[in-house]
CSV table of N, CA and C in Angstrom, one decimal:
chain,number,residue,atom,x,y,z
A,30,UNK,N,0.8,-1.2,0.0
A,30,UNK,CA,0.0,0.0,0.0
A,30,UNK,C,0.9,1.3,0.0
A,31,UNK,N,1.9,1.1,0.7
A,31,UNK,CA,2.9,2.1,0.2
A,31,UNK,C,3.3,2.7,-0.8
A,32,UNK,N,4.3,1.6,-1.6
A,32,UNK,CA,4.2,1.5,-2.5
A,32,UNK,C,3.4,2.6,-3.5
A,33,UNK,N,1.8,2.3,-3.6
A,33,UNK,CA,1.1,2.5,-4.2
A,33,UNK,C,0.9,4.0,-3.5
A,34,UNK,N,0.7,4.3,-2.4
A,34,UNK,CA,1.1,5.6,-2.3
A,34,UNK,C,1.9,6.7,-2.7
A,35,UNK,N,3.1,5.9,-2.7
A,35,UNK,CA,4.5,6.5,-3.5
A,35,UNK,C,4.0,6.9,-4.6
A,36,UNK,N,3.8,5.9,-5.6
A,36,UNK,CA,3.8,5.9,-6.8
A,36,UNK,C,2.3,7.3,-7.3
A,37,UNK,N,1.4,7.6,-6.8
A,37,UNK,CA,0.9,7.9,-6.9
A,37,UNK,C,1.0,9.7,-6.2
A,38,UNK,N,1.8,10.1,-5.3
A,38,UNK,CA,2.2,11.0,-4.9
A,38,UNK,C,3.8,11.7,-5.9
A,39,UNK,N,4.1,10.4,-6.7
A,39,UNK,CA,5.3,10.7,-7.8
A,39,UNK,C,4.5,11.3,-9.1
A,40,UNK,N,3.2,11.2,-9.6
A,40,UNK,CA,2.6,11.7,-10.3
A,40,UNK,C,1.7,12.7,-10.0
A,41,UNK,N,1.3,13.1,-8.8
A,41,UNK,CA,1.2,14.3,-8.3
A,41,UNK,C,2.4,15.3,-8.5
A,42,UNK,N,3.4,14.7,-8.2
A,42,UNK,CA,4.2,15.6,-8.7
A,42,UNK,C,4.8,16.1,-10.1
A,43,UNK,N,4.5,15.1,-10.9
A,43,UNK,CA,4.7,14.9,-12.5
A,43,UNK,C,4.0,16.4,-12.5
A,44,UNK,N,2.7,16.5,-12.1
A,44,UNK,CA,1.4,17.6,-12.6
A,44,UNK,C,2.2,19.2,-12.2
A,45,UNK,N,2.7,18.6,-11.1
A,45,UNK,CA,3.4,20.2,-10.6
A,45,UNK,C,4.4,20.2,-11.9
A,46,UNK,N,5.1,19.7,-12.4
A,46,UNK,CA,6.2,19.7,-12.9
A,46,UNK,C,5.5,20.1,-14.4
A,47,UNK,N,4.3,19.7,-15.2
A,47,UNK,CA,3.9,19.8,-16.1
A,47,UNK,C,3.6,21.5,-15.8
A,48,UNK,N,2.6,21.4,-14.3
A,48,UNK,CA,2.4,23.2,-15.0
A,48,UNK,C,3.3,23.8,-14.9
A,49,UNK,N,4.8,23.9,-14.3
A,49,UNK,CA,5.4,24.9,-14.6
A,49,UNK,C,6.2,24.6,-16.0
A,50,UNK,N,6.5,23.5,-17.0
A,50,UNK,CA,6.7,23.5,-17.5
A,50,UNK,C,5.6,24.3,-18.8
A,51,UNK,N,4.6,24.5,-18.5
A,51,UNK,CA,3.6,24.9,-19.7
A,51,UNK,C,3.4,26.3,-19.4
A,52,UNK,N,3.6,27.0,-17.9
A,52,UNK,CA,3.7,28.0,-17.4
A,52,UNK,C,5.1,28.6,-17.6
A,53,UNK,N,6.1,28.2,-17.9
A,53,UNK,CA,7.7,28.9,-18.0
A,53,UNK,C,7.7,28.6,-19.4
A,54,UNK,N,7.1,27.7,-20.1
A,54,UNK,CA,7.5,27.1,-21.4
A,54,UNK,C,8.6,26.3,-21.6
A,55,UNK,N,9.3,26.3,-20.5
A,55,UNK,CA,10.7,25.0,-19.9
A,55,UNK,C,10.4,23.7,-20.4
A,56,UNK,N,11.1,23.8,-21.8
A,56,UNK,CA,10.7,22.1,-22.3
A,56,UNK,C,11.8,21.5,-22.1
A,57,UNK,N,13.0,21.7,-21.3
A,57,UNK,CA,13.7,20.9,-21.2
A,57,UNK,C,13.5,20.0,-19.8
A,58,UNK,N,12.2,20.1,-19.4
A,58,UNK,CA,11.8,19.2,-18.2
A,58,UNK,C,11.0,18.6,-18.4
A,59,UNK,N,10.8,18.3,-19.6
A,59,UNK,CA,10.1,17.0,-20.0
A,59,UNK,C,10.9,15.6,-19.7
A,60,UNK,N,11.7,15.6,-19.6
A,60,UNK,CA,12.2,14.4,-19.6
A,60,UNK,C,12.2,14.1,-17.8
A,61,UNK,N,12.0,14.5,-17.2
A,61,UNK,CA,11.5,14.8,-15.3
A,61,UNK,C,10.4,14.3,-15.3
A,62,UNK,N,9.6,15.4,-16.5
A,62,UNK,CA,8.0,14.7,-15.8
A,62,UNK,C,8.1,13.2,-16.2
A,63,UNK,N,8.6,13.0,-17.4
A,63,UNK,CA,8.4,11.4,-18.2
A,63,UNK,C,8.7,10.9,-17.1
A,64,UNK,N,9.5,10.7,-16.1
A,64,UNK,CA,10.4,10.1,-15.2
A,64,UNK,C,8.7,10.2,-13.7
A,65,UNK,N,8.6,11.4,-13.8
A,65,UNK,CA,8.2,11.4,-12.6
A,65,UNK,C,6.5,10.6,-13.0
A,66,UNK,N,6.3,10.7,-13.6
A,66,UNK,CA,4.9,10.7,-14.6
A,66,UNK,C,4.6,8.9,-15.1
A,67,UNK,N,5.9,8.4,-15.0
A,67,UNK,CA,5.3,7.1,-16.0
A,67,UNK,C,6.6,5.9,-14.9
A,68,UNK,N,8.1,6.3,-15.7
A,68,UNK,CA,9.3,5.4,-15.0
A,68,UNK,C,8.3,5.3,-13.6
A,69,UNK,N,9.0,6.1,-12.5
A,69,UNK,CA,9.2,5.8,-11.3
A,69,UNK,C,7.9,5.5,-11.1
A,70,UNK,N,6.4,5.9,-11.2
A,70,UNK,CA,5.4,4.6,-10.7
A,70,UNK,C,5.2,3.2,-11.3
A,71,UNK,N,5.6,3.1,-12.4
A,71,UNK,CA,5.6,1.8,-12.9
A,71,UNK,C,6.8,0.5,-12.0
A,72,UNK,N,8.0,1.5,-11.7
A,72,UNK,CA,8.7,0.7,-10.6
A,72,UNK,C,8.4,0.8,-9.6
A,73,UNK,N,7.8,1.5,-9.2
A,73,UNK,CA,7.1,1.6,-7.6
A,73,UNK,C,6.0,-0.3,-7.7
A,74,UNK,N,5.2,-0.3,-8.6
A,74,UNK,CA,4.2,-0.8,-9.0
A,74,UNK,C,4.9,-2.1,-8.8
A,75,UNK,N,6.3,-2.1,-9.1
A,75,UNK,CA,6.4,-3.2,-8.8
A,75,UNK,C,7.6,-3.7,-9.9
A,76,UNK,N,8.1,-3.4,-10.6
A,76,UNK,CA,9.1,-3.5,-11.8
A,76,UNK,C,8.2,-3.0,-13.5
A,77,UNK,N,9.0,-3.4,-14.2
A,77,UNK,CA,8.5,-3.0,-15.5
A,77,UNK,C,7.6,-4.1,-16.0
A,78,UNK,N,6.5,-4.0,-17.0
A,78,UNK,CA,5.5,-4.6,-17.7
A,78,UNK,C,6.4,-5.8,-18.3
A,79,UNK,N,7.4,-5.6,-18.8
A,79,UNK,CA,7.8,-6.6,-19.7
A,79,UNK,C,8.0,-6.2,-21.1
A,80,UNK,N,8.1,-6.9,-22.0
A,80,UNK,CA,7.7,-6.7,-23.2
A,80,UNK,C,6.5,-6.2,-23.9
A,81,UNK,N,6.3,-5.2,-24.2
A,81,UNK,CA,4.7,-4.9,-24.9
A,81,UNK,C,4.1,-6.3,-25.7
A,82,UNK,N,2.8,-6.2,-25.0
A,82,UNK,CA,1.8,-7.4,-26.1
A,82,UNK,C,1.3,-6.5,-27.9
A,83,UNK,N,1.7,-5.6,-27.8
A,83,UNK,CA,1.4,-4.2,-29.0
A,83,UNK,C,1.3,-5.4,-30.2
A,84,UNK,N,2.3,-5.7,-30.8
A,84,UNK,CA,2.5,-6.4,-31.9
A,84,UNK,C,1.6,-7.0,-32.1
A,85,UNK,N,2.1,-8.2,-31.1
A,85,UNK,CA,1.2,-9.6,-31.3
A,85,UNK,C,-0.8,-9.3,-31.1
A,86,UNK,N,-1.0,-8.2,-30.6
A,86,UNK,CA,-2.3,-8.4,-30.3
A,86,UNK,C,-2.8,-7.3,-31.9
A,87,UNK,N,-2.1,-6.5,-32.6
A,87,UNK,CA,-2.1,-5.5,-33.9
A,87,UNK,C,-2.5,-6.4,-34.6
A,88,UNK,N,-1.3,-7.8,-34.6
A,88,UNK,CA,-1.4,-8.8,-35.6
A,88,UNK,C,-3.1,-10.0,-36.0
A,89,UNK,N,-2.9,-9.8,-34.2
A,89,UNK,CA,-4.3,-10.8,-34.6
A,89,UNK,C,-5.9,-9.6,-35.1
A,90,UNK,N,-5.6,-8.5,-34.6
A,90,UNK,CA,-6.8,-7.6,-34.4
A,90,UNK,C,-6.7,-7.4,-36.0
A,91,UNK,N,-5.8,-7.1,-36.9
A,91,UNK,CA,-5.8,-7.1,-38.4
A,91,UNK,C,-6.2,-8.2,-39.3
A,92,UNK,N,-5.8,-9.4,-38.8
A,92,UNK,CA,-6.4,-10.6,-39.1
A,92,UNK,C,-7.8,-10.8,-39.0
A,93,UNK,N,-8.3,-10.2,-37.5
A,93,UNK,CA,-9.7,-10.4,-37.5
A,93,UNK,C,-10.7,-9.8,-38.4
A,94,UNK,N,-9.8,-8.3,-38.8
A,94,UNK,CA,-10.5,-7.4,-39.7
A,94,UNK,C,-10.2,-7.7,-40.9
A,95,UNK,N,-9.4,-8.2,-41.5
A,95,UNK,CA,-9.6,-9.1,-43.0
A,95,UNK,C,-10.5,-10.0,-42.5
A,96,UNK,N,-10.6,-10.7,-41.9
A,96,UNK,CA,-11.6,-11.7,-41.9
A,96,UNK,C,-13.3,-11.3,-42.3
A,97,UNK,N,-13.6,-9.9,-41.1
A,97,UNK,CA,-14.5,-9.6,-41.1
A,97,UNK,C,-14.7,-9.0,-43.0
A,98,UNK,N,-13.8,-8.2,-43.3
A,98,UNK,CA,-13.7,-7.7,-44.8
A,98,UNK,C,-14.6,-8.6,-45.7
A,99,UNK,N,-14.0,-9.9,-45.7
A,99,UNK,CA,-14.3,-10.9,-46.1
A,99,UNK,C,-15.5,-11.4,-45.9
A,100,UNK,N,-15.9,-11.8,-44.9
A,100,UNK,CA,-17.1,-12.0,-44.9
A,100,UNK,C,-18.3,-11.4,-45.2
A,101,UNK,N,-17.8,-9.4,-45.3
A,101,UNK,CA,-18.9,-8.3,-45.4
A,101,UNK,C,-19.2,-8.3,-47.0
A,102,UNK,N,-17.9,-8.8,-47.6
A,102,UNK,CA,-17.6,-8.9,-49.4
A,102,UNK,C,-18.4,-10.0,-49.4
A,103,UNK,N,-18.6,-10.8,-49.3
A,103,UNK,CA,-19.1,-12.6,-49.4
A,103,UNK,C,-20.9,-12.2,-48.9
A,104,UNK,N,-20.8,-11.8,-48.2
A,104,UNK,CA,-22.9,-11.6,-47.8
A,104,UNK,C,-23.2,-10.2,-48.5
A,105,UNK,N,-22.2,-9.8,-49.1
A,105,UNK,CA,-22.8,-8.2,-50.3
A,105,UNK,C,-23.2,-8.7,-51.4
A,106,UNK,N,-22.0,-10.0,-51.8
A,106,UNK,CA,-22.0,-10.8,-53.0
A,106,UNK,C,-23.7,-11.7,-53.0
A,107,UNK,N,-23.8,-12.2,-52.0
A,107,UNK,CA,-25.0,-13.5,-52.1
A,107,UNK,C,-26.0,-12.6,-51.6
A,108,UNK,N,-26.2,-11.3,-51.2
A,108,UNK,CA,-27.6,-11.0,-50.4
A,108,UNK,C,-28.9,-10.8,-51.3
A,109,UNK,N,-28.5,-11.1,-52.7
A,109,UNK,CA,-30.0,-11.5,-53.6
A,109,UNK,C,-30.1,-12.7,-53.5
A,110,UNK,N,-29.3,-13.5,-53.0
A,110,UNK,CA,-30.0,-15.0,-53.5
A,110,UNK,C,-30.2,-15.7,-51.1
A,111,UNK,N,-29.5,-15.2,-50.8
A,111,UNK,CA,-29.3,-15.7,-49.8
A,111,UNK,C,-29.8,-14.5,-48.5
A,112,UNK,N,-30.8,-15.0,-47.9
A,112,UNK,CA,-31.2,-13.7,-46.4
A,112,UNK,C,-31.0,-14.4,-45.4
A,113,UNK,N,-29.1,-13.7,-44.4
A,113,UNK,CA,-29.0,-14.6,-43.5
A,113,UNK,C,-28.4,-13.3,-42.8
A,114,UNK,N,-28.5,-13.5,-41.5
A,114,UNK,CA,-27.6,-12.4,-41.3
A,114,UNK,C,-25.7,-13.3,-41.4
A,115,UNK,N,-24.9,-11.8,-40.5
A,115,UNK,CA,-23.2,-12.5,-40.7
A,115,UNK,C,-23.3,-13.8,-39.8
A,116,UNK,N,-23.9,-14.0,-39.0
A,116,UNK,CA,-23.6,-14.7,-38.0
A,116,UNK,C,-24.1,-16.7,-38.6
A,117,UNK,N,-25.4,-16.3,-39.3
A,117,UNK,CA,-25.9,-17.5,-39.8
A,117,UNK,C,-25.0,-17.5,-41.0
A,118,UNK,N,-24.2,-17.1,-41.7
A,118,UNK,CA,-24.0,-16.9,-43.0
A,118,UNK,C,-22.5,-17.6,-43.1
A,119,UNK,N,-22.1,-17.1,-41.9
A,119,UNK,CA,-20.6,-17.7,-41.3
A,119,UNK,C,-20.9,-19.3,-40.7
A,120,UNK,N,-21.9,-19.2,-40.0
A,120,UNK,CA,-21.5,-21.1,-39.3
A,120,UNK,C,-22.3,-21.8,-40.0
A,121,UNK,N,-23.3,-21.5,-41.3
A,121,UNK,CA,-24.4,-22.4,-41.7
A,121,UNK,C,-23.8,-22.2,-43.7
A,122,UNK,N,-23.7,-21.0,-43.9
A,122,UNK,CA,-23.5,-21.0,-45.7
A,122,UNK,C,-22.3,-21.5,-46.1
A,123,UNK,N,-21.3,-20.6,-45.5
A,123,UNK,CA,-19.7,-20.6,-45.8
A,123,UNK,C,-19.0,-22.0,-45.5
A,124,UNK,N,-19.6,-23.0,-44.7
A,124,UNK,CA,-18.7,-24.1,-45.0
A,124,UNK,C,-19.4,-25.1,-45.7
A,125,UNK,N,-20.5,-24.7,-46.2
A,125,UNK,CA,-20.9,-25.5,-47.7
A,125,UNK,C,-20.4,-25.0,-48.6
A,126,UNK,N,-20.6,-23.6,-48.9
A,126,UNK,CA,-19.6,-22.8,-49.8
A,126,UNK,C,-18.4,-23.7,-50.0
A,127,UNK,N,-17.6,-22.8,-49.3
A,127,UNK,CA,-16.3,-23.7,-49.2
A,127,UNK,C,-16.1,-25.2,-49.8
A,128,UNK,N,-16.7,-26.3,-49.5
A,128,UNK,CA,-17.3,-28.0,-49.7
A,128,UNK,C,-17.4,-27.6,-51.3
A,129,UNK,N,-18.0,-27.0,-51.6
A,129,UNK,CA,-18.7,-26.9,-53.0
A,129,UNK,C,-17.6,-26.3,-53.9
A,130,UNK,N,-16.7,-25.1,-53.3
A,130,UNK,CA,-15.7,-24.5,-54.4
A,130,UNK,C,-14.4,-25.6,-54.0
A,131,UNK,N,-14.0,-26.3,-53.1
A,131,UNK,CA,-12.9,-26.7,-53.3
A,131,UNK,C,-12.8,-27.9,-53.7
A,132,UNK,N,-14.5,-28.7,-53.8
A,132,UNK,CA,-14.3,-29.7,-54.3
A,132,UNK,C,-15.6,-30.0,-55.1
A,133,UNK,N,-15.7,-29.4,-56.0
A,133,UNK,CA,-17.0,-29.7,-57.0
A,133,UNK,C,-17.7,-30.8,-57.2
């Protein structure tokens, strides 16, 4: 709980350090607040995060949106012959679809 006190009293201070930096126009104390502001509670907290998940989670979240792409192109394609919403269109059309184009 300390700790967390600390850390949280180091970002109170970040704010003092912001306004006089936006109040003197002193940008060479930006690198203080970063410190006071983000470093020193994240080690208070307990050490550093690790490696960012950024990548790996960009990677899958892009994948999911081609996917979606795909599926919105595919029910724009059939919605004269076929009234399903995405949901039925995905677990009930598309793997007969699929059955039917890859193997005639």
């Amino acid at each position: 709980l300390d700790s967390l006190a600390d850390a949280a009293e180091s970002i109170s201070d970040s704010d003092l350090v912001m306004s006089q930096i936006r109040q003197d126009q002193d940008w060479s104390m930006l690198p203080l607040h970063a410190v006071l502001s983000c470093i020193r509670p994240g080690y208070m907290r307990g050490g550093g995060a690790g490696r960012p998940e950024f990548p790996q989670w960009l990677g899958k979240f892009s994948s999911r949106n081609k996917s979606y792409r795909q599926v919105k192109e595919v029910r724009t394609v059939l919605a004269l012959d076929v009234k399903a919403n995405t949901e039925s269109l995905v677990l009930d059309y598309l793997p007969l679809l699929r059955i039917e184009m890859l193997w005639p």
